[in-house]
GROMACS .gro file of C-alpha atoms in nm:
model
  268
    1UNK     CA    1  13.193  10.194   8.567
    2UNK     CA    2  12.891  10.359   8.767
    3UNK     CA    3  12.938  10.345   9.165
    4UNK     CA    4  12.688  10.059   9.279
    5UNK     CA    5  12.549  10.282   9.534
    6UNK     CA    6  12.492  10.533   9.294
    7UNK     CA    7  12.329  10.297   9.048
    8UNK     CA    8  12.106  10.157   9.299
    9UNK     CA    9  11.988  10.502   9.386
   10UNK     CA   10  11.954  10.594   9.021
   11UNK     CA   11  11.698  10.273   8.980
   12UNK     CA   12  11.519  10.393   9.283
   13UNK     CA   13  11.474  10.765   9.140
   14UNK     CA   14  11.375  10.600   8.789
   15UNK     CA   15  11.110  10.409   8.937
   16UNK     CA   16  11.005  10.735   9.125
   17UNK     CA   17  10.977  10.898   8.784
   18UNK     CA   18  11.262  11.148   8.910
   19UNK     CA   19  11.497  11.040   8.596
   20UNK     CA   20  11.494  11.238   8.258
   21UNK     CA   21  11.764  11.006   8.101
   22UNK     CA   22  11.906  11.316   7.921
   23UNK     CA   23  12.265  11.233   8.036
   24UNK     CA   24  12.433  10.876   8.063
   25UNK     CA   25  12.391  10.729   8.395
   26UNK     CA   26  12.764  10.690   8.458
   27UNK     CA   27  12.821  11.053   8.439
   28UNK     CA   28  12.593  11.124   8.731
   29UNK     CA   29  12.866  11.110   9.021
   30UNK     CA   30  12.620  11.126   9.326
   31UNK     CA   31  12.235  11.134   9.373
   32UNK     CA   32  12.196  11.112   9.762
   33UNK     CA   33  12.457  11.310   9.967
   34UNK     CA   34  12.413  11.517  10.308
   35UNK     CA   35  12.270  11.847  10.288
   36UNK     CA   36  12.369  12.133  10.555
   37UNK     CA   37  12.128  12.093  10.834
   38UNK     CA   38  11.807  12.304  10.799
   39UNK     CA   39  11.871  12.483  11.119
   40UNK     CA   40  12.199  12.617  10.978
   41UNK     CA   41  12.034  12.720  10.666
   42UNK     CA   42  11.777  12.908  10.849
   43UNK     CA   43  12.045  13.056  11.088
   44UNK     CA   44  12.202  13.217  10.752
   45UNK     CA   45  11.841  13.330  10.640
   46UNK     CA   46  11.778  13.504  10.961
   47UNK     CA   47  12.075  13.749  10.921
   48UNK     CA   48  12.065  14.085  10.766
   49UNK     CA   49  12.130  14.190  10.408
   50UNK     CA   50  12.475  14.206  10.260
   51UNK     CA   51  12.551  13.880  10.416
   52UNK     CA   52  12.815  13.770  10.143
   53UNK     CA   53  13.061  14.048  10.255
   54UNK     CA   54  13.090  13.879  10.609
   55UNK     CA   55  13.094  13.525  10.470
   56UNK     CA   56  13.339  13.637  10.196
   57UNK     CA   57  13.572  13.762  10.514
   58UNK     CA   58  13.533  13.430  10.718
   59UNK     CA   59  13.635  13.236  10.400
   60UNK     CA   60  13.932  13.446  10.389
   61UNK     CA   61  14.034  13.347  10.732
   62UNK     CA   62  13.957  12.990  10.658
   63UNK     CA   63  14.183  12.967  10.358
   64UNK     CA   64  13.940  12.932  10.098
   65UNK     CA   65  13.897  13.110   9.730
   66UNK     CA   66  13.513  13.027   9.698
   67UNK     CA   67  13.385  13.365   9.633
   68UNK     CA   68  13.236  13.499   9.287
   69UNK     CA   69  13.169  13.883   9.299
   70UNK     CA   70  12.852  14.011   9.131
   71UNK     CA   71  13.032  14.182   8.858
   72UNK     CA   72  13.108  13.855   8.699
   73UNK     CA   73  12.772  13.651   8.786
   74UNK     CA   74  12.521  13.940   8.845
   75UNK     CA   75  12.157  13.862   8.966
   76UNK     CA   76  11.883  13.881   8.697
   77UNK     CA   77  11.697  14.051   8.952
   78UNK     CA   78  11.837  14.213   9.226
   79UNK     CA   79  11.691  14.215   9.601
   80UNK     CA   80  11.715  13.857   9.651
   81UNK     CA   81  11.919  13.631   9.912
   82UNK     CA   82  11.958  13.263   9.879
   83UNK     CA   83  12.081  12.987  10.089
   84UNK     CA   84  12.093  12.622  10.004
   85UNK     CA   85  12.296  12.330   9.934
   86UNK     CA   86  12.471  12.308   9.580
   87UNK     CA   87  12.380  12.054   9.332
   88UNK     CA   88  12.600  12.044   9.016
   89UNK     CA   89  12.584  12.046   8.646
   90UNK     CA   90  12.884  12.085   8.396
   91UNK     CA   91  12.810  12.140   8.033
   92UNK     CA   92  13.037  12.190   7.721
   93UNK     CA   93  12.997  12.300   7.349
   94UNK     CA   94  12.877  12.037   7.101
   95UNK     CA   95  13.118  11.957   6.830
   96UNK     CA   96  12.887  11.923   6.548
   97UNK     CA   97  12.739  12.255   6.403
   98UNK     CA   98  12.402  12.366   6.505
   99UNK     CA   99  12.275  12.325   6.139
  100UNK     CA  100  12.396  11.997   6.130
  101UNK     CA  101  12.234  11.895   6.461
  102UNK     CA  102  11.894  12.011   6.377
  103UNK     CA  103  11.927  11.839   6.016
  104UNK     CA  104  12.007  11.524   6.200
  105UNK     CA  105  11.726  11.577   6.451
  106UNK     CA  106  12.010  11.534   6.728
  107UNK     CA  107  11.858  11.449   7.085
  108UNK     CA  108  11.856  11.729   7.313
  109UNK     CA  109  12.161  11.705   7.546
  110UNK     CA  110  12.070  11.987   7.791
  111UNK     CA  111  12.009  11.856   8.149
  112UNK     CA  112  11.910  12.118   8.398
  113UNK     CA  113  11.583  11.958   8.437
  114UNK     CA  114  11.761  11.622   8.501
  115UNK     CA  115  11.916  11.822   8.800
  116UNK     CA  116  11.608  11.968   8.909
  117UNK     CA  117  11.440  11.623   8.968
  118UNK     CA  118  11.738  11.489   9.132
  119UNK     CA  119  11.760  11.781   9.350
  120UNK     CA  120  11.587  11.782   9.696
  121UNK     CA  121  11.361  12.114   9.815
  122UNK     CA  122  11.597  12.393   9.924
  123UNK     CA  123  11.893  12.323   9.687
  124UNK     CA  124  12.089  12.539   9.444
  125UNK     CA  125  12.138  12.439   9.099
  126UNK     CA  126  12.500  12.545   9.011
  127UNK     CA  127  12.565  12.492   8.660
  128UNK     CA  128  12.937  12.525   8.491
  129UNK     CA  129  12.883  12.626   8.122
  130UNK     CA  130  13.237  12.748   8.076
  131UNK     CA  131  13.137  13.113   8.066
  132UNK     CA  132  12.965  13.050   7.734
  133UNK     CA  133  12.709  13.333   7.662
  134UNK     CA  134  12.626  13.307   7.301
  135UNK     CA  135  12.357  13.038   7.366
  136UNK     CA  136  12.157  12.964   7.695
  137UNK     CA  137  12.226  12.710   7.944
  138UNK     CA  138  11.890  12.716   8.076
  139UNK     CA  139  11.543  12.846   7.980
  140UNK     CA  140  11.195  12.861   8.060
  141UNK     CA  141  11.078  12.522   8.141
  142UNK     CA  142  11.371  12.450   8.333
  143UNK     CA  143  11.314  12.741   8.546
  144UNK     CA  144  10.916  12.614   8.598
  145UNK     CA  145  11.071  12.293   8.690
  146UNK     CA  146  11.303  12.453   8.940
  147UNK     CA  147  11.044  12.603   9.117
  148UNK     CA  148  10.807  12.330   9.124
  149UNK     CA  149  11.067  12.105   9.256
  150UNK     CA  150  11.129  12.372   9.538
  151UNK     CA  151  11.493  12.465   9.418
  152UNK     CA  152  11.613  12.782   9.608
  153UNK     CA  153  11.763  12.937   9.302
  154UNK     CA  154  11.991  12.894   9.014
  155UNK     CA  155  12.366  13.020   8.984
  156UNK     CA  156  12.513  12.957   8.628
  157UNK     CA  157  12.861  13.064   8.459
  158UNK     CA  158  12.669  13.103   8.153
  159UNK     CA  159  12.389  13.261   7.968
  160UNK     CA  160  12.009  13.208   8.011
  161UNK     CA  161  11.686  13.302   7.832
  162UNK     CA  162  11.330  13.345   7.890
  163UNK     CA  163  11.383  13.610   8.158
  164UNK     CA  164  11.011  13.689   8.179
  165UNK     CA  165  10.946  13.343   8.295
  166UNK     CA  166  11.228  13.370   8.566
  167UNK     CA  167  11.063  13.664   8.710
  168UNK     CA  168  10.706  13.511   8.668
  169UNK     CA  169  10.790  13.214   8.860
  170UNK     CA  170  11.045  13.389   9.116
  171UNK     CA  171  11.359  13.175   9.042
  172UNK     CA  172  11.621  13.412   9.198
  173UNK     CA  173  11.910  13.366   8.935
  174UNK     CA  174  12.287  13.453   8.903
  175UNK     CA  175  12.427  13.432   8.563
  176UNK     CA  176  12.692  13.548   8.333
  177UNK     CA  177  12.428  13.698   8.082
  178UNK     CA  178  12.109  13.662   7.883
  179UNK     CA  179  12.026  13.567   7.529
  180UNK     CA  180  11.728  13.461   7.319
  181UNK     CA  181  11.958  13.176   7.156
  182UNK     CA  182  11.870  12.830   7.256
  183UNK     CA  183  12.141  12.585   7.370
  184UNK     CA  184  11.970  12.296   7.194
  185UNK     CA  185  12.230  12.168   6.954
  186UNK     CA  186  12.482  12.398   7.078
  187UNK     CA  187  12.579  12.254   7.419
  188UNK     CA  188  12.566  11.930   7.613
  189UNK     CA  189  12.554  11.820   7.976
  190UNK     CA  190  12.877  11.583   8.044
  191UNK     CA  191  12.834  11.543   8.441
  192UNK     CA  192  12.588  11.580   8.727
  193UNK     CA  193  12.700  11.632   9.091
  194UNK     CA  194  13.094  11.637   9.042
  195UNK     CA  195  13.312  11.931   9.116
  196UNK     CA  196  13.247  12.216   8.882
  197UNK     CA  197  13.438  12.562   8.794
  198UNK     CA  198  13.248  12.912   8.789
  199UNK     CA  199  13.476  13.226   8.735
  200UNK     CA  200  13.792  13.001   8.823
  201UNK     CA  201  13.631  12.883   9.177
  202UNK     CA  202  13.563  12.534   9.247
  203UNK     CA  203  13.212  12.463   9.375
  204UNK     CA  204  13.154  12.107   9.494
  205UNK     CA  205  12.792  11.948   9.553
  206UNK     CA  206  12.726  11.974   9.913
  207UNK     CA  207  12.867  12.319   9.941
  208UNK     CA  208  12.666  12.599  10.123
  209UNK     CA  209  12.563  12.844   9.846
  210UNK     CA  210  12.507  13.188   9.967
  211UNK     CA  211  12.422  13.454   9.716
  212UNK     CA  212  12.291  13.819   9.699
  213UNK     CA  213  12.342  14.142   9.539
  214UNK     CA  214  12.706  14.129   9.605
  215UNK     CA  215  12.800  13.815   9.482
  216UNK     CA  216  12.810  13.420   9.549
  217UNK     CA  217  12.988  13.246   9.823
  218UNK     CA  218  13.028  12.844   9.835
  219UNK     CA  219  13.107  12.736  10.201
  220UNK     CA  220  13.214  12.383  10.259
  221UNK     CA  221  12.978  12.208  10.453
  222UNK     CA  222  13.223  12.107  10.711
  223UNK     CA  223  13.260  12.452  10.804
  224UNK     CA  224  12.915  12.592  10.781
  225UNK     CA  225  12.818  12.599  11.155
  226UNK     CA  226  13.154  12.781  11.224
  227UNK     CA  227  13.086  13.044  10.950
  228UNK     CA  228  12.727  13.099  11.086
  229UNK     CA  229  12.833  13.142  11.433
  230UNK     CA  230  13.120  13.383  11.326
  231UNK     CA  231  12.883  13.580  11.107
  232UNK     CA  232  12.607  13.624  11.411
  233UNK     CA  233  12.910  13.760  11.638
  234UNK     CA  234  13.049  13.973  11.343
  235UNK     CA  235  12.688  14.122  11.256
  236UNK     CA  236  12.606  14.185  11.614
  237UNK     CA  237  12.910  14.409  11.666
  238UNK     CA  238  12.867  14.579  11.324
  239UNK     CA  239  12.505  14.658  11.441
  240UNK     CA  240  12.673  14.846  11.739
  241UNK     CA  241  12.932  14.991  11.558
  242UNK     CA  242  12.661  15.141  11.304
  243UNK     CA  243  12.480  15.287  11.580
  244UNK     CA  244  12.775  15.439  11.736
  245UNK     CA  245  12.862  15.606  11.407
  246UNK     CA  246  12.526  15.725  11.349
  247UNK     CA  247  12.528  15.909  11.687
  248UNK     CA  248  12.879  16.046  11.610
  249UNK     CA  249  13.040  15.878  11.903
  250UNK     CA  250  13.403  15.915  12.011
  251UNK     CA  251  13.628  15.725  11.777
  252UNK     CA  252  13.785  15.569  12.114
  253UNK     CA  253  13.459  15.415  12.147
  254UNK     CA  254  13.429  15.292  11.781
  255UNK     CA  255  13.787  15.177  11.767
  256UNK     CA  256  13.699  14.891  12.012
  257UNK     CA  257  13.503  14.716  11.732
  258UNK     CA  258  13.651  14.843  11.415
  259UNK     CA  259  13.840  14.567  11.207
  260UNK     CA  260  13.752  14.300  11.485
  261UNK     CA  261  13.659  14.068  11.207
  262UNK     CA  262  13.992  14.080  11.043
  263UNK     CA  263  14.201  14.020  11.341
  264UNK     CA  264  14.024  13.703  11.492
  265UNK     CA  265  14.223  13.392  11.431
  266UNK     CA  266  14.036  13.150  11.602
  267UNK     CA  267  13.969  12.920  11.276
  268UNK     CA  268  13.777  12.628  11.340
   0.00000   0.00000   0.00000
């Protein structure tokens, strides 16, 4: 049975033209939920490149396994960094053969566009496709809708297609691979905005997604402000240390800052 709060929100979004109706409404676990405040998101965006390395270290100190390396989910196009709140989609393979599904004119059961219209500007679509790479979990039209709906980017443990559209519309995307083969009559969405698992890492709707060329970090929202503060302090120290190394400063000067990030036990 659908949560009464979510059911009321569903009807509100339906009236506003934001429901595609691809997935049974009972399988939408949340619609409205708190986002990480904009000032925190902007604070992360203001930091220098290679941010995920620092965030990964801080998540280690907090005891979280919420980092996916880029060798598992690489970016389609390097040089992007995204920061935004996760909205999630879980998909599984269809039982029926593709040929039979096409013969029966089955309804398309992919739901990335559904997520795009439920999302808010600045969100990140996080898709759990179980690592399936034979068929695409998301294609060109979905990426267009993601761009027009203001999504920050896309992270999928699966394959995508229409790479030209992804580049044309400038949607930063991390995925397991690319394929020309459609997911229509091959995969079906079974849940929106519930917990998902990408590369053995749990990600929840509301987690703050930070992704760059090195990988993807999912910061629990209750720790976002703390992680930002730690990043600001660590990166400031690293700028100083880099300058010391560049001018060949004595080791005694450099040692004071070396590995400081790994010895901070002030975990909040």
